[in-house]
Tab-separated table of C-alpha atoms in Angstrom:
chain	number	residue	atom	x	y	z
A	6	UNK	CA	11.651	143.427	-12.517
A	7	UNK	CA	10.314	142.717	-9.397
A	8	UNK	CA	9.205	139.261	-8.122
A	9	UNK	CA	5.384	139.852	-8.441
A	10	UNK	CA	5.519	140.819	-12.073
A	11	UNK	CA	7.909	137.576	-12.970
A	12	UNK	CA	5.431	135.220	-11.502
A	13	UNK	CA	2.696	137.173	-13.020
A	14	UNK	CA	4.451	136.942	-16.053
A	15	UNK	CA	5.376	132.986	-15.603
A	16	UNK	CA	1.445	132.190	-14.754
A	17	UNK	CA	0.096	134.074	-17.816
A	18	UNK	CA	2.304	131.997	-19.526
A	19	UNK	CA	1.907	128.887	-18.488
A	20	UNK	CA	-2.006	130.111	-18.886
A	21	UNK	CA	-1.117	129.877	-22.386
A	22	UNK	CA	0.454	126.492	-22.970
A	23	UNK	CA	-2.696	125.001	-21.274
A	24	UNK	CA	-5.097	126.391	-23.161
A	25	UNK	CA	-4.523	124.345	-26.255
A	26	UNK	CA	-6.027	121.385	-24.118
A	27	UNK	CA	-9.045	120.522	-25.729
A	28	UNK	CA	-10.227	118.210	-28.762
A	29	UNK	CA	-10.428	114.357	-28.130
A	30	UNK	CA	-7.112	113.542	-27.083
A	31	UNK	CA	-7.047	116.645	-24.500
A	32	UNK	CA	-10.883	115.604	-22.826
A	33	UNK	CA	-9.602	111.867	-22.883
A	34	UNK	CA	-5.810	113.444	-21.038
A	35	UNK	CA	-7.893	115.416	-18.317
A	36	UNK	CA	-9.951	112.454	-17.461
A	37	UNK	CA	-7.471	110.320	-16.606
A	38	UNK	CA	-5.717	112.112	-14.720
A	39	UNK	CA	-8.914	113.002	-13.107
A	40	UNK	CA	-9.153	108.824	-12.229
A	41	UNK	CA	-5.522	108.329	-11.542
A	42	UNK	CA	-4.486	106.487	-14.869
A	43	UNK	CA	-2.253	109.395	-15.773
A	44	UNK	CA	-0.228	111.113	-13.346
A	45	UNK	CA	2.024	114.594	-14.560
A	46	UNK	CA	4.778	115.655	-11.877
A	47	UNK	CA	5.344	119.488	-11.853
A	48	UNK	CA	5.829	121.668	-14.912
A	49	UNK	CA	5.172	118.571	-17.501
A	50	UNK	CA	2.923	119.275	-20.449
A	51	UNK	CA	2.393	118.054	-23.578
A	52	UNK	CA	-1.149	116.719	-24.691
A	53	UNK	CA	-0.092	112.427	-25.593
A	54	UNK	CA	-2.700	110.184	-26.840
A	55	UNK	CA	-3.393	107.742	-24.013
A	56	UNK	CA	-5.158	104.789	-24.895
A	57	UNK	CA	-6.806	102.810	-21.910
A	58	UNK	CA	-8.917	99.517	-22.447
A	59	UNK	CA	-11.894	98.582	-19.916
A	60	UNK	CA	-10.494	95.631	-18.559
A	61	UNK	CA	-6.861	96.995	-16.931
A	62	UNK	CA	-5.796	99.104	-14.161
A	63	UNK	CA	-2.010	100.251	-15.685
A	64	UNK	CA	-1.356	104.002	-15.409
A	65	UNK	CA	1.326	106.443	-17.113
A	66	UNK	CA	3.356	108.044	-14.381
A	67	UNK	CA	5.613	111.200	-15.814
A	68	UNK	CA	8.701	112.915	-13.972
A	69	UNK	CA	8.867	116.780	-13.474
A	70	UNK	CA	10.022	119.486	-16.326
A	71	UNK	CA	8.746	116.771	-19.100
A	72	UNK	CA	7.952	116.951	-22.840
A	73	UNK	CA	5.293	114.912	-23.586
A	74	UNK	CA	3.734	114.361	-27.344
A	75	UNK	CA	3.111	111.064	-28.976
A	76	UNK	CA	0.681	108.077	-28.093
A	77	UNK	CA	1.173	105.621	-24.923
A	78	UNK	CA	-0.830	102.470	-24.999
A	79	UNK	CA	-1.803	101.173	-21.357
A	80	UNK	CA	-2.431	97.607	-20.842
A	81	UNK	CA	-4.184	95.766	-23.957
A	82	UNK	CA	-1.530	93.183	-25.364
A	83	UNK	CA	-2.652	90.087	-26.562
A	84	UNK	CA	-1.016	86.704	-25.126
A	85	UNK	CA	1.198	85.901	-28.181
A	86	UNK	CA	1.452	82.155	-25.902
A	87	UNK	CA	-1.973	81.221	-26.211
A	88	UNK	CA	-3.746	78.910	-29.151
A	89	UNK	CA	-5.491	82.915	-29.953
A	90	UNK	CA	-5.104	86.116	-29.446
A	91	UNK	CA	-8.606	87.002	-29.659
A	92	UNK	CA	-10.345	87.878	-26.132
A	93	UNK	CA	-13.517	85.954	-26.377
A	94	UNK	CA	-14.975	86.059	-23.363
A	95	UNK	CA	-14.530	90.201	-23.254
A	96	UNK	CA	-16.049	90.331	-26.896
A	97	UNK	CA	-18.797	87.403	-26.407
A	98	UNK	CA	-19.436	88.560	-22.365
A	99	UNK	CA	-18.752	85.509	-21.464
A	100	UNK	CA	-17.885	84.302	-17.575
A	101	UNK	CA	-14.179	85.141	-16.124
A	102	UNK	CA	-14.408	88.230	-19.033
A	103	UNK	CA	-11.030	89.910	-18.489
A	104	UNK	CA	-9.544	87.918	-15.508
A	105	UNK	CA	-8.175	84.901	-18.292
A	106	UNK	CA	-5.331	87.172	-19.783
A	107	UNK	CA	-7.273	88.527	-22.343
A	108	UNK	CA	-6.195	91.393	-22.402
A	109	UNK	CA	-2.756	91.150	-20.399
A	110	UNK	CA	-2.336	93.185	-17.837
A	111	UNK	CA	1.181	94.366	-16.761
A	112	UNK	CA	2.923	97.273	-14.840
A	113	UNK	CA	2.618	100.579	-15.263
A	114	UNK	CA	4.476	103.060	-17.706
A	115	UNK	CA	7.262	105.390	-16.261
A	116	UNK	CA	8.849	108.276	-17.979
A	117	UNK	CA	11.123	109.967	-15.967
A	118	UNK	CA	12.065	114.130	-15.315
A	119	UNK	CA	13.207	116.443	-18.026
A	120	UNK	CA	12.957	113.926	-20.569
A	121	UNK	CA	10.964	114.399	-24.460
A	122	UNK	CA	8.904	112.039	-26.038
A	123	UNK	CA	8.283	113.460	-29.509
A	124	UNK	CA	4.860	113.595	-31.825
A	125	UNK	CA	4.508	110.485	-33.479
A	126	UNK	CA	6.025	108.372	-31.370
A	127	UNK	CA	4.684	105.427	-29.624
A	128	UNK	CA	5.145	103.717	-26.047
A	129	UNK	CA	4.210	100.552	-25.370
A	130	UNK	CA	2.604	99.382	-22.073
A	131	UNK	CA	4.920	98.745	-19.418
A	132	UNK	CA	8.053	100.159	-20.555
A	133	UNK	CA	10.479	102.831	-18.420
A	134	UNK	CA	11.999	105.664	-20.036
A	135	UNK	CA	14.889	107.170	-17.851
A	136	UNK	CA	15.389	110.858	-16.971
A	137	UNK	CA	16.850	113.332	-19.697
A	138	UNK	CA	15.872	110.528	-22.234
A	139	UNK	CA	14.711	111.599	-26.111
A	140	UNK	CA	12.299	109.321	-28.506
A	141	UNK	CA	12.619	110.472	-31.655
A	142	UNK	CA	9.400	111.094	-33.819
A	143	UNK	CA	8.145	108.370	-35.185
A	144	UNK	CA	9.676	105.849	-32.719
A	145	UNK	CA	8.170	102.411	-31.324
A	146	UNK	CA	9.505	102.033	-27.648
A	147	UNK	CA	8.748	98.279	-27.406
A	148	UNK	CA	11.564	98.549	-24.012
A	149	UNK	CA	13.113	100.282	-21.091
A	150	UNK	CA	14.943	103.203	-22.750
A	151	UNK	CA	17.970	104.636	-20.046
A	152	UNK	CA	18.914	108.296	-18.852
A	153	UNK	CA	19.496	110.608	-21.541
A	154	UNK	CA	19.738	107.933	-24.101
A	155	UNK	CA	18.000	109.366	-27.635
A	156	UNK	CA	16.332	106.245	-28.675
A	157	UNK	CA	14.767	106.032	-32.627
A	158	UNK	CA	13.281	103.548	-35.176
A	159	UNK	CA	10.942	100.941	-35.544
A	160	UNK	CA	11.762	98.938	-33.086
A	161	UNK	CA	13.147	101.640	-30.944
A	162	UNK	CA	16.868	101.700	-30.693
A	163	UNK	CA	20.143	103.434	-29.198
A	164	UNK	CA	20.807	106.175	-31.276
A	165	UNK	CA	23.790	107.946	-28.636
A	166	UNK	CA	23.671	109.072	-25.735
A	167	UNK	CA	22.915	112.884	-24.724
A	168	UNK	CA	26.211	113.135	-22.492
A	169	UNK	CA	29.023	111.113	-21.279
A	170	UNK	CA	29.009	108.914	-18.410
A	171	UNK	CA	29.980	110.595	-16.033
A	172	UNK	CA	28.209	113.576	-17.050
A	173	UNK	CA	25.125	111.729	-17.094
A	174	UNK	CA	25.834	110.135	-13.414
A	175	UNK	CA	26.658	113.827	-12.174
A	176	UNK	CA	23.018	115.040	-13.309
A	177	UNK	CA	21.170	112.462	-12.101
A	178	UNK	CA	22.814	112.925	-8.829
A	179	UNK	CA	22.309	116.397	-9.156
A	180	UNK	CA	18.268	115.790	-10.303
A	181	UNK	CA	17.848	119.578	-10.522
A	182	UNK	CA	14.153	118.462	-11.362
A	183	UNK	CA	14.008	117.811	-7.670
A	184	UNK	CA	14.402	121.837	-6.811
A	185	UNK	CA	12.213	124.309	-5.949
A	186	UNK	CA	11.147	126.677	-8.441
A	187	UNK	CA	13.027	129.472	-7.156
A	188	UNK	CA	16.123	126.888	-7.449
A	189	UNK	CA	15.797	126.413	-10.883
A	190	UNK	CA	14.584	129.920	-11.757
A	191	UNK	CA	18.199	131.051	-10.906
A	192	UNK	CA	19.825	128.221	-12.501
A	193	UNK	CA	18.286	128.558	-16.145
A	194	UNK	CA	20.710	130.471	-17.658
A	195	UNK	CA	23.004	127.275	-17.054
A	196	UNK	CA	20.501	124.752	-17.865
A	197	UNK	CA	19.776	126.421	-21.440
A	198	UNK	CA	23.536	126.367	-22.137
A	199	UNK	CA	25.324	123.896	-23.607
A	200	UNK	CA	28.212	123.823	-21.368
A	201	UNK	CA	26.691	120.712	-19.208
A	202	UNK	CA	30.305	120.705	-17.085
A	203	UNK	CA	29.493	124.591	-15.893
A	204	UNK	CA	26.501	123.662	-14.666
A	205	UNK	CA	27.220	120.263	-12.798
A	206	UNK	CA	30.276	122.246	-11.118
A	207	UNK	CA	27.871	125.119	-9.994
A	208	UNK	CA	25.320	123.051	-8.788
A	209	UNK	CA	27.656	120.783	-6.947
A	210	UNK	CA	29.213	124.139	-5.301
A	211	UNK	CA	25.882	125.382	-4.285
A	212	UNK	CA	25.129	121.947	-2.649
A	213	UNK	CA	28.154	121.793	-0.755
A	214	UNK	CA	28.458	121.905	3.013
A	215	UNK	CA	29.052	125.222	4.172
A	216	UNK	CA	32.134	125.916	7.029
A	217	UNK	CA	30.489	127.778	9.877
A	218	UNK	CA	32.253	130.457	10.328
A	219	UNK	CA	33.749	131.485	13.971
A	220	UNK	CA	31.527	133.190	16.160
């Protein structure tokens, strides 16, 4: 097949995935990013429900090659410190409205490359959630969750991790989500295998210093 006709074939596909975004949660996704309070790297789709309050700036920054479903709350806690939670100057527009902690604001939400955040789930503001990283359906990710850990339950926990430690240090060295997409186009019948120690020795091969040869 020649190259034309693969990307052909790889647009009209990702032509489909795209299409489902529409409804509520799709409009609300594309506007967003449109202002900067969600940012996708490349190839990372999914349609999340991204709730945003009027008073906060925080933002949802996602890796490359990412899964994205559940819902990701940005900014919006309530000071748990404070005599009440209740933002009365906001609700009562009242002088220093949304400059008194009410709501607190925080940093922004990071989920790294080639991880999955499944439908269901939810993120709370501010958290990280490393590259290769799973959260199970259903799960509450109240804090940072690291590299291809699969984290699940109400609070989020450890579940296990996807690989072993020095499998896991190898691919984030590696970050294959870093390569172009004629990089990883070759390297996909590796990356949908299982055998993770093939495809860490091949990709540390390729990126090895050639010897010039004598002239």
């Amino acid at each position: 097949m020649s190259t034309v006709l693969q990307y052909l074939k790889h647009a009209a596909r990702r032509a489909r995935y795209a299409a489902p975004i529409k409804g509520q949660d799709g409009a609300n996704l594309l506007r967003l990013q449109k202002s900067g309070r969600v940012v996708y790297g490349p190839h990372t789709y999914g349609i999340p429900k991204v709730m945003t309050y009027h008073y906060g700036t925080e933002r949802a920054i996602f890796g490359s090659y990412s899964s994205i479903g559940g819902t990701y709350l940005l900014g919006g806690q309530h000071g748990v410190d404070r005599v009440t939670t209740y933002p009365h100057r906001i609700n009562w527009g009242m002088e220093g409205a949304g400059t008194d902690g009410f709501p607190n604001s925080g940093p922004d939400t990071h989920v790294g490359s080639d991880a999955w955040t499944a439908e269901n789930s939810l993120m709370m503001s501010g958290i990280t959630i490393g590259d290769g990283a799973i959260i199970a359906a259903g799960a509450v990710v109240t804090k940072d969750v690291p590299p291809y850990a699969i984290f699940g339950g109400n609070p989020a926990k450890l579940i296990r991790y996807r690989f072993d430690e020095d499998q896991i240090a190898a691919l984030l060295e590696i970050a294959w989500w870093n390569w172009s997409d004629e990089e990883v186009r070759e390297a996909v019948p590796l990356l949908a295998e299982r055998d993770v120690d093939a495809f860490i020795e091949r990709a540390r091969a390729n990126a090895a210093p050639r010897t010039p040869t004598a002239g």
